[in-house]
Tab-separated table of C-alpha atoms in Angstrom:
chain	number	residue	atom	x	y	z
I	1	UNK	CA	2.451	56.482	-32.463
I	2	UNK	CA	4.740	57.003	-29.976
I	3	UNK	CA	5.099	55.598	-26.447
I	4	UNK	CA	5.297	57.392	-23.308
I	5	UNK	CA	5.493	56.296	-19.936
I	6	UNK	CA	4.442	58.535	-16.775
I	7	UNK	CA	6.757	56.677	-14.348
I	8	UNK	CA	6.129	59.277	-11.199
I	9	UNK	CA	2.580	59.050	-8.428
I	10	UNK	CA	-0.128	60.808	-9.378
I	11	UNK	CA	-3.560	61.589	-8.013
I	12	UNK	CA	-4.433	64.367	-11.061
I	13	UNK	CA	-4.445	61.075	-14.075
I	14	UNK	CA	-2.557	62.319	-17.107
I	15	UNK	CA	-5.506	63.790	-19.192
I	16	UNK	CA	-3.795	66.667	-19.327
I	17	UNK	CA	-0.506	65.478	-20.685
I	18	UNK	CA	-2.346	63.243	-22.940
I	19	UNK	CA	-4.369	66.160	-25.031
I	20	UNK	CA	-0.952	67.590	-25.189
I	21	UNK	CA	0.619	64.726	-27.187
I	22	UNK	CA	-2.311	63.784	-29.286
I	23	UNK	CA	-1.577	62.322	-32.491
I	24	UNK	CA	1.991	61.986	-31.525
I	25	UNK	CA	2.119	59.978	-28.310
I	26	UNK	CA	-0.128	57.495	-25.993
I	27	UNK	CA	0.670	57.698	-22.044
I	28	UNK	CA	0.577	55.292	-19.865
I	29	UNK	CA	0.473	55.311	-16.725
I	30	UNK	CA	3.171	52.794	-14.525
I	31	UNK	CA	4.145	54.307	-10.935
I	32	UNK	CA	8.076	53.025	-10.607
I	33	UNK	CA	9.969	53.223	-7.344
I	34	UNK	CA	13.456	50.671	-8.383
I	35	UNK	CA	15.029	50.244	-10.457
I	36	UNK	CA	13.763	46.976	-11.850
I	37	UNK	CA	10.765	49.170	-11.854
I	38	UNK	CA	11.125	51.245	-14.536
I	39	UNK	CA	13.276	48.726	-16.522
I	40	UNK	CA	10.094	46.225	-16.627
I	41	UNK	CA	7.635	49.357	-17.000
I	42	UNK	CA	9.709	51.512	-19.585
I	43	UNK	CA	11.586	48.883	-21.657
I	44	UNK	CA	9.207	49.982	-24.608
I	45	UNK	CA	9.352	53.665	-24.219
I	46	UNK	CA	9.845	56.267	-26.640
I	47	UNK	CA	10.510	58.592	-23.671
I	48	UNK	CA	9.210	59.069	-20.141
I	49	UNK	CA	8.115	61.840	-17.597
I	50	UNK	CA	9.293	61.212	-14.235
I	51	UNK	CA	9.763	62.741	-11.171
I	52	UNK	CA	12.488	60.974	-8.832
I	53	UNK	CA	12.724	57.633	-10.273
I	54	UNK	CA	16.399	56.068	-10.276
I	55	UNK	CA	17.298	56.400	-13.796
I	56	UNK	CA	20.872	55.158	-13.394
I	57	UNK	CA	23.544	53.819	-15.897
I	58	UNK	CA	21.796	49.916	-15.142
I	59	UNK	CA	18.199	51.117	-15.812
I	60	UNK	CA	19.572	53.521	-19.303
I	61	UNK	CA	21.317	50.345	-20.711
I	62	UNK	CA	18.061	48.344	-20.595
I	63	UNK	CA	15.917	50.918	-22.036
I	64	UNK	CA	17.010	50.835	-25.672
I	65	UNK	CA	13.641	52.568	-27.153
I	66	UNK	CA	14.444	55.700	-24.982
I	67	UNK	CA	15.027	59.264	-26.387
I	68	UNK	CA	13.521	61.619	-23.942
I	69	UNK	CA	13.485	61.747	-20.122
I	70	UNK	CA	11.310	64.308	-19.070
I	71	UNK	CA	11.312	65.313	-15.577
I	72	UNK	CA	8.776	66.934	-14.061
I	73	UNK	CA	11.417	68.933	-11.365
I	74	UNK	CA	14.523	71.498	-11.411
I	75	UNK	CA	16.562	69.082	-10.390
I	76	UNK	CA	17.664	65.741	-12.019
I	77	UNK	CA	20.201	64.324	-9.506
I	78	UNK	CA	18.277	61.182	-10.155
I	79	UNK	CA	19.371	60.566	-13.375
I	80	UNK	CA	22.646	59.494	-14.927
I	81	UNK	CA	23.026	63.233	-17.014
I	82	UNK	CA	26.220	62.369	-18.571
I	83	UNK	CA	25.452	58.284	-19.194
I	84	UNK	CA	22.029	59.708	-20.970
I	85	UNK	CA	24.186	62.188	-23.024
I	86	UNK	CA	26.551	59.695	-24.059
I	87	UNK	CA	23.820	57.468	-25.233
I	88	UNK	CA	21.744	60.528	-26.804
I	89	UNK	CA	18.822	60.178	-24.694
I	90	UNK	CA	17.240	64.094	-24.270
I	91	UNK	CA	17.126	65.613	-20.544
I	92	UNK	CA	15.077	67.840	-20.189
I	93	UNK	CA	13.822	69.581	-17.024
I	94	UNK	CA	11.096	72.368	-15.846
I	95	UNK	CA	13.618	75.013	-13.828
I	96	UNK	CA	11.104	77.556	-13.460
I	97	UNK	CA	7.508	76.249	-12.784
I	98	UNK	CA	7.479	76.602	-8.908
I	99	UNK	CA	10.315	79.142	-8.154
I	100	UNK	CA	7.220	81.985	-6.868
I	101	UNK	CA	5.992	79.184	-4.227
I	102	UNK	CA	9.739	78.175	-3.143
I	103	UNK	CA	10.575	81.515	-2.627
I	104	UNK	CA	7.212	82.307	-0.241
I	105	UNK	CA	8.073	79.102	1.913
I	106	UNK	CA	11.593	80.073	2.492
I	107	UNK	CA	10.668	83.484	3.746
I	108	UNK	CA	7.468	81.661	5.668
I	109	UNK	CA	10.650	79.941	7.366
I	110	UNK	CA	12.288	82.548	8.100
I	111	UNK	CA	9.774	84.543	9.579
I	112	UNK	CA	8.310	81.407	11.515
I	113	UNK	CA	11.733	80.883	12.811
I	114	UNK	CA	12.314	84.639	13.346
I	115	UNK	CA	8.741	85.471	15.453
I	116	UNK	CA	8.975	81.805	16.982
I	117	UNK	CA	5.513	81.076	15.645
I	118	UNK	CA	5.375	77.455	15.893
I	119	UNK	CA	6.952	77.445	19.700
I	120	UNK	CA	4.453	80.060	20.775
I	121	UNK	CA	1.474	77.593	18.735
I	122	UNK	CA	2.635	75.153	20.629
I	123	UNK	CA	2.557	76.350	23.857
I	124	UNK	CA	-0.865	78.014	23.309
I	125	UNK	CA	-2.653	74.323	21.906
I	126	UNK	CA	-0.472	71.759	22.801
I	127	UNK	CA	0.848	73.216	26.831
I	128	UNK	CA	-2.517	75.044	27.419
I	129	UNK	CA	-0.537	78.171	27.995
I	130	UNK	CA	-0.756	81.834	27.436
I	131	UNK	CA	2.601	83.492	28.030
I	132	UNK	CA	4.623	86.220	26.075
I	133	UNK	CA	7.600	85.323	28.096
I	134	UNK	CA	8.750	81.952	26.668
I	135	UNK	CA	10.787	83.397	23.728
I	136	UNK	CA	12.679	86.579	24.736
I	137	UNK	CA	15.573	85.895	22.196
I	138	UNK	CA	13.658	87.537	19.388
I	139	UNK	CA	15.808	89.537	17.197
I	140	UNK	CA	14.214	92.367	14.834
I	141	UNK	CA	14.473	90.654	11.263
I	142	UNK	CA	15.602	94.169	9.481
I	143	UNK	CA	18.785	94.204	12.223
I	144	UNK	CA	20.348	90.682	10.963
I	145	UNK	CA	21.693	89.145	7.873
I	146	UNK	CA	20.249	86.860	5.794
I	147	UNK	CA	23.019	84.510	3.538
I	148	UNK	CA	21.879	82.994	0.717
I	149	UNK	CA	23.402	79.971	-0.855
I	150	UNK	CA	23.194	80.168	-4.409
I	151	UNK	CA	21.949	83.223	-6.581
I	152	UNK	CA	19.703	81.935	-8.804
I	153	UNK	CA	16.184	82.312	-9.986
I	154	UNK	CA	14.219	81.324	-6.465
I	155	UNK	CA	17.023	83.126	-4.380
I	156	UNK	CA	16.345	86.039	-5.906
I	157	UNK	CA	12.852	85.665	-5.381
I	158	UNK	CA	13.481	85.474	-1.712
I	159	UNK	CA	15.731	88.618	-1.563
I	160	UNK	CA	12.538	90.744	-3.777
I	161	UNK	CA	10.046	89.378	-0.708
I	162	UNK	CA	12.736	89.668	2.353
I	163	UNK	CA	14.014	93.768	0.862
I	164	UNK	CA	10.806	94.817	2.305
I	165	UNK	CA	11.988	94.008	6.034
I	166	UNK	CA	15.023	95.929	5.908
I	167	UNK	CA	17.315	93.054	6.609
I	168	UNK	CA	21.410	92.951	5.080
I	169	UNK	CA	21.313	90.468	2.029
I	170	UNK	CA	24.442	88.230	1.133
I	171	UNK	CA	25.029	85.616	-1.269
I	172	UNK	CA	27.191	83.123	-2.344
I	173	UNK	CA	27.447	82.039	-6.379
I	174	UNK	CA	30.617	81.683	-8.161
I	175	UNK	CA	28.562	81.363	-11.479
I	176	UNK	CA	26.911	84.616	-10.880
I	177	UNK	CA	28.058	88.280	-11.996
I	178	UNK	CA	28.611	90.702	-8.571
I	179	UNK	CA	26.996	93.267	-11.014
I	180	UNK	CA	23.426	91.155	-11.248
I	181	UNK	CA	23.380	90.566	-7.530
I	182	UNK	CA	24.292	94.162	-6.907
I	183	UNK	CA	20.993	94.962	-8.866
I	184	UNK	CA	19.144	93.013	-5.863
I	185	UNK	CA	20.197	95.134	-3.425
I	186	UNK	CA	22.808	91.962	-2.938
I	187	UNK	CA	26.508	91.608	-1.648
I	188	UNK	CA	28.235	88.591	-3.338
I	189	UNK	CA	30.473	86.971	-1.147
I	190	UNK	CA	32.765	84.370	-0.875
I	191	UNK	CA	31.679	81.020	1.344
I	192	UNK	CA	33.192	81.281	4.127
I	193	UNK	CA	31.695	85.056	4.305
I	194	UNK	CA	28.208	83.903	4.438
I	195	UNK	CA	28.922	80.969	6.900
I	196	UNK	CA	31.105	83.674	8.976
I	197	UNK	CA	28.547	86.309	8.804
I	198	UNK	CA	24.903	85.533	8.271
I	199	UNK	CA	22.524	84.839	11.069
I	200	UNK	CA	20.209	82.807	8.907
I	201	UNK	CA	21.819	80.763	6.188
I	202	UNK	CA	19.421	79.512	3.555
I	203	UNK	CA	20.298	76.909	0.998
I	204	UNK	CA	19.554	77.174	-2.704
I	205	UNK	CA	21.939	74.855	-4.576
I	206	UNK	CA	21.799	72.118	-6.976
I	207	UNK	CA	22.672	68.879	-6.041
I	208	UNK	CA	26.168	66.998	-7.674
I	209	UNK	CA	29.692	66.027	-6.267
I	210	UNK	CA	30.780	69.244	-5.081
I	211	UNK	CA	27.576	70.225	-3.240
I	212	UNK	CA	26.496	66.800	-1.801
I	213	UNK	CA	26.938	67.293	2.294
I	214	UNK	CA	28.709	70.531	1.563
I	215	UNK	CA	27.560	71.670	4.761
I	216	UNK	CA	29.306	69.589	7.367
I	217	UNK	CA	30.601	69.885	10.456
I	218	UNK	CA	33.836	72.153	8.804
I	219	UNK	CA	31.084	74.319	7.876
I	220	UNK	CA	29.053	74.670	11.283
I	221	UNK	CA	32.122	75.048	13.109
I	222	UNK	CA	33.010	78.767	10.849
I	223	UNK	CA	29.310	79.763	11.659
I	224	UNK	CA	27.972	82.383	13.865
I	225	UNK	CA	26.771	80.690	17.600
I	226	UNK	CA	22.754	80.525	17.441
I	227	UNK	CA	22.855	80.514	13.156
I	228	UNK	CA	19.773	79.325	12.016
I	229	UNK	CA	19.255	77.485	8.994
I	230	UNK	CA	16.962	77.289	6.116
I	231	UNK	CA	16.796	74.594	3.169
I	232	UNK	CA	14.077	74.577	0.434
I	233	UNK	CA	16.708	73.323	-2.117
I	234	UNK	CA	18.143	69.520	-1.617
I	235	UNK	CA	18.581	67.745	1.250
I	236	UNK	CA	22.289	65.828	0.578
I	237	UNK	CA	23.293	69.494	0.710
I	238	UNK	CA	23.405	69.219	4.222
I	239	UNK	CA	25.542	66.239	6.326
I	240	UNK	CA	21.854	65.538	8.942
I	241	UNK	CA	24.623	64.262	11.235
I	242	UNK	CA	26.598	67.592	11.588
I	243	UNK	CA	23.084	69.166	11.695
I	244	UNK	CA	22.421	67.108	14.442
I	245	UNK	CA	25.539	67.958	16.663
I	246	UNK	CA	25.087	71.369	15.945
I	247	UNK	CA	21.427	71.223	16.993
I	248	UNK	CA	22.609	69.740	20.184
I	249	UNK	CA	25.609	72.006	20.700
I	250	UNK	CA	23.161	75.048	20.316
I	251	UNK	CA	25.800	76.050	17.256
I	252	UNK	CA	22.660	75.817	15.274
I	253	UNK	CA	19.937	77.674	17.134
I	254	UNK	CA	17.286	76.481	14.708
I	255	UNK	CA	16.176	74.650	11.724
I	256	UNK	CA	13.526	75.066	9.323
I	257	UNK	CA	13.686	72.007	6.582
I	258	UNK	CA	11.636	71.153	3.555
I	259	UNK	CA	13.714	68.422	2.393
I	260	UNK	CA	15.657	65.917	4.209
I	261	UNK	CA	18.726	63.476	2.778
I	262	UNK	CA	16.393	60.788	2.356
I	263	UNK	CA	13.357	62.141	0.196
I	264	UNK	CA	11.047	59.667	1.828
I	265	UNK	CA	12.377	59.306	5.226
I	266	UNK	CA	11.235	57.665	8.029
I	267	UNK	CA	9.499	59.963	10.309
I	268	UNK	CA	9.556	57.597	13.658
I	269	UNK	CA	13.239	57.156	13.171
I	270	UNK	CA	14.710	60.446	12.036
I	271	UNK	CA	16.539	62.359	14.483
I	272	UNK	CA	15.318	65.456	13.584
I	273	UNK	CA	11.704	64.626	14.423
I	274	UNK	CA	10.001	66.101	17.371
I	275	UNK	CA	12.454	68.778	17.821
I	276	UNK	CA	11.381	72.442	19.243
I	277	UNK	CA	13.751	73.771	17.463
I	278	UNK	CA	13.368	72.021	14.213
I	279	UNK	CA	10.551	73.263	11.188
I	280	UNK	CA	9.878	70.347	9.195
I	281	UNK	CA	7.800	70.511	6.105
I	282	UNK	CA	7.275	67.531	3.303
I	283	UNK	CA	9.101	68.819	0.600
I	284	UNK	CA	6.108	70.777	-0.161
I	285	UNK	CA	7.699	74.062	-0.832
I	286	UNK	CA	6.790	73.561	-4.654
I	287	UNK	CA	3.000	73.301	-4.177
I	288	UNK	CA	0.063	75.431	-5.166
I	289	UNK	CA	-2.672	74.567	-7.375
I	290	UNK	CA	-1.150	76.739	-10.375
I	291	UNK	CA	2.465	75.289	-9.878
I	292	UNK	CA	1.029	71.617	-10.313
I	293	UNK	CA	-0.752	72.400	-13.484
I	294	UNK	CA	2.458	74.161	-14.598
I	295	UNK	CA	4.802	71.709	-13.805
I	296	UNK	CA	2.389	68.954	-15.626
I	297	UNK	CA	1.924	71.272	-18.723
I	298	UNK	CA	5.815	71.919	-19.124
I	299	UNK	CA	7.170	68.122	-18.919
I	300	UNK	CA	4.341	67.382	-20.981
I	301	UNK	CA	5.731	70.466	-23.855
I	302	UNK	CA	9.398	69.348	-23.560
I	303	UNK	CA	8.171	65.429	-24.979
I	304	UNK	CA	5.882	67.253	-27.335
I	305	UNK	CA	8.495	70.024	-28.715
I	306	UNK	CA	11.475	66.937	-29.484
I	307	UNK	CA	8.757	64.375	-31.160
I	308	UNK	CA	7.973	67.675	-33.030
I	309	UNK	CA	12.109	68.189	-33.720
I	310	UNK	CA	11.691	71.679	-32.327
I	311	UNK	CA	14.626	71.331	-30.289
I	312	UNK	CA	15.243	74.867	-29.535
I	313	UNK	CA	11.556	74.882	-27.013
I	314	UNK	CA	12.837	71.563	-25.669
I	315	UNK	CA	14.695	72.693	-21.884
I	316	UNK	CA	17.547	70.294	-22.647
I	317	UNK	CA	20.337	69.991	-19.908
I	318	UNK	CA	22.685	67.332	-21.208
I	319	UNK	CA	23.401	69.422	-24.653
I	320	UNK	CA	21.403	66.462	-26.487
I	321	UNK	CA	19.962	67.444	-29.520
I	322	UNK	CA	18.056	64.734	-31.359
């Protein structure tokens, strides 16, 4: 019998995931936050499902059991890919299991931002006022562009919901065909076009080396005046410090944020806290009742399909194979 470890919080259990791997595997449960975390929690597992542990090179070298990281994300910036491929351990990831309830909060954001809901809410319960007047920079959504960063499964998502509002869609991918975004009703465009161009920018890359901060103050400066942005992807994407300035400049009319650099961050010191013009959310775009039972069921399937040797249902992302 196999061990697995379920390194990640959870307030669901793992009953779930266990009836999934029975007769192959036993779960147990050990939240990890460090690194010495997982290393004391997970030195004798057969494989894990995690969320955003650290599995780095120091915590892979002292897990000599491990075959399988599971995560129970897209995105597995917090792993070591290419240290885990070199010592065979399987990655293996979920890339689809929220990409309907990212794509409804980055429109939300948009259209919050766009009919200045949360300033007007906040006049109404917080100021004790009733005025129409407060906000009379309101543009028509179907008269501006929206610029997408990234063209992949949740952007397109977006563009399906936002064609309905009439607005001019661009996009930035260089791993994507012009033909496939031209079937979206979608312009692909170089960088600099979408920063030049698009009144709200909304961010849909991965995380690594050439993405990390990739929108810093060189990028704000080649943006329209009053740009608003949008980020439901990763929060290193953007350098918090050039958001800052160009909050404060009025470069960057407004924000609207469900992840930040620092994925727990402290809300009493962050200087993006108790702005007007800021929209902050707790990285919570993912969430919907269905979306949690999917992302449990699929990490849960990609331990179950290797221990089975069916390598071919396994979502593998490092090219591991067994």
């Amino acid at each position: 019998m196999k061990k697995v470890v379920l390194t990640c919080e959870t307030k669901d259990g793992f009953d779930l995931e266990q009836k999934i791997l029975e007769g192959l595997a036993t779960i147990v449960h050990k939240p990890c936050k460090t690194e010495e975390d997982l290393i004391e929690s997970c030195k004798d597992a057969d494989a894990v499902i995690c969320s955003y542990e650290p599995f780095t090179l120091k915590v892979l070298n002292s897990l000599p059991k491990l075959k399988v990281i599971s995560t129970r994300s897209v995105g597995v910036n917090f792993i070591d890919v290419n240290a885990a491929r070199e010592m065979k351990i399987v990655v293996t990831n979920i890339p689809k299991f929220c990409i309907n309830e990212v794509a409804d909060h980055t429109v939300a954001l948009i259209l919050a931002v766009n009919r200045r809901l949360m300033q007007f809410h906040n006049s109404v319960q917080i100021d004790r006022l009733w005025r129409n007047d407060l906000y009379t920079d309101i543009m028509r959504l179907g008269e501006l562009t929206v610029g997408l960063l990234g063209f992949g499964n949740i952007p397109r998502l977006v563009t399906n919901r936002l064609n309905g509002f009439g607005c001019k869609m661009i996009a930035y991918d260089p791993f994507v065909n012009p033909k496939v975004a031209e079937d979206y009703g979608v312009e692909l465009v170089g960088l600099d076009d979408v920063y030049q161009n698009a009144d709200y920018i909304s961010c849909h890359l991965p995380l690594n080396k050439s993405t990390e901060r990739m929108i810093n103050k060189d990028a704000f400066v080649k943006m329209k005046n009053g740009v608003t942005i949008i980020n439901t992807g990763r929060g290193m994407i953007i350098d918090e410090e050039a958001l800052i300035e160009a909050l404060d400049s009025k470069k960057v009319s407004y924000a609207a944020l469900d992840v930040l650099a620092d994925e727990y961050p402290d809300v009493k010191k962050n200087k993006l806290v108790g702005r007007e013009n800021v929209i902050l959310t707790p990285h919570i775009a993912y969430y919907s009742q269905s979306s949690v039972r999917d992302m449990r069921l699929q990490s849960a399937e990609n331990v179950l399909y290797y221990l089975r040797g069916e390598y071919d249902k396994c979502n593998i992302v490092n090219g591991v194979m067994k």
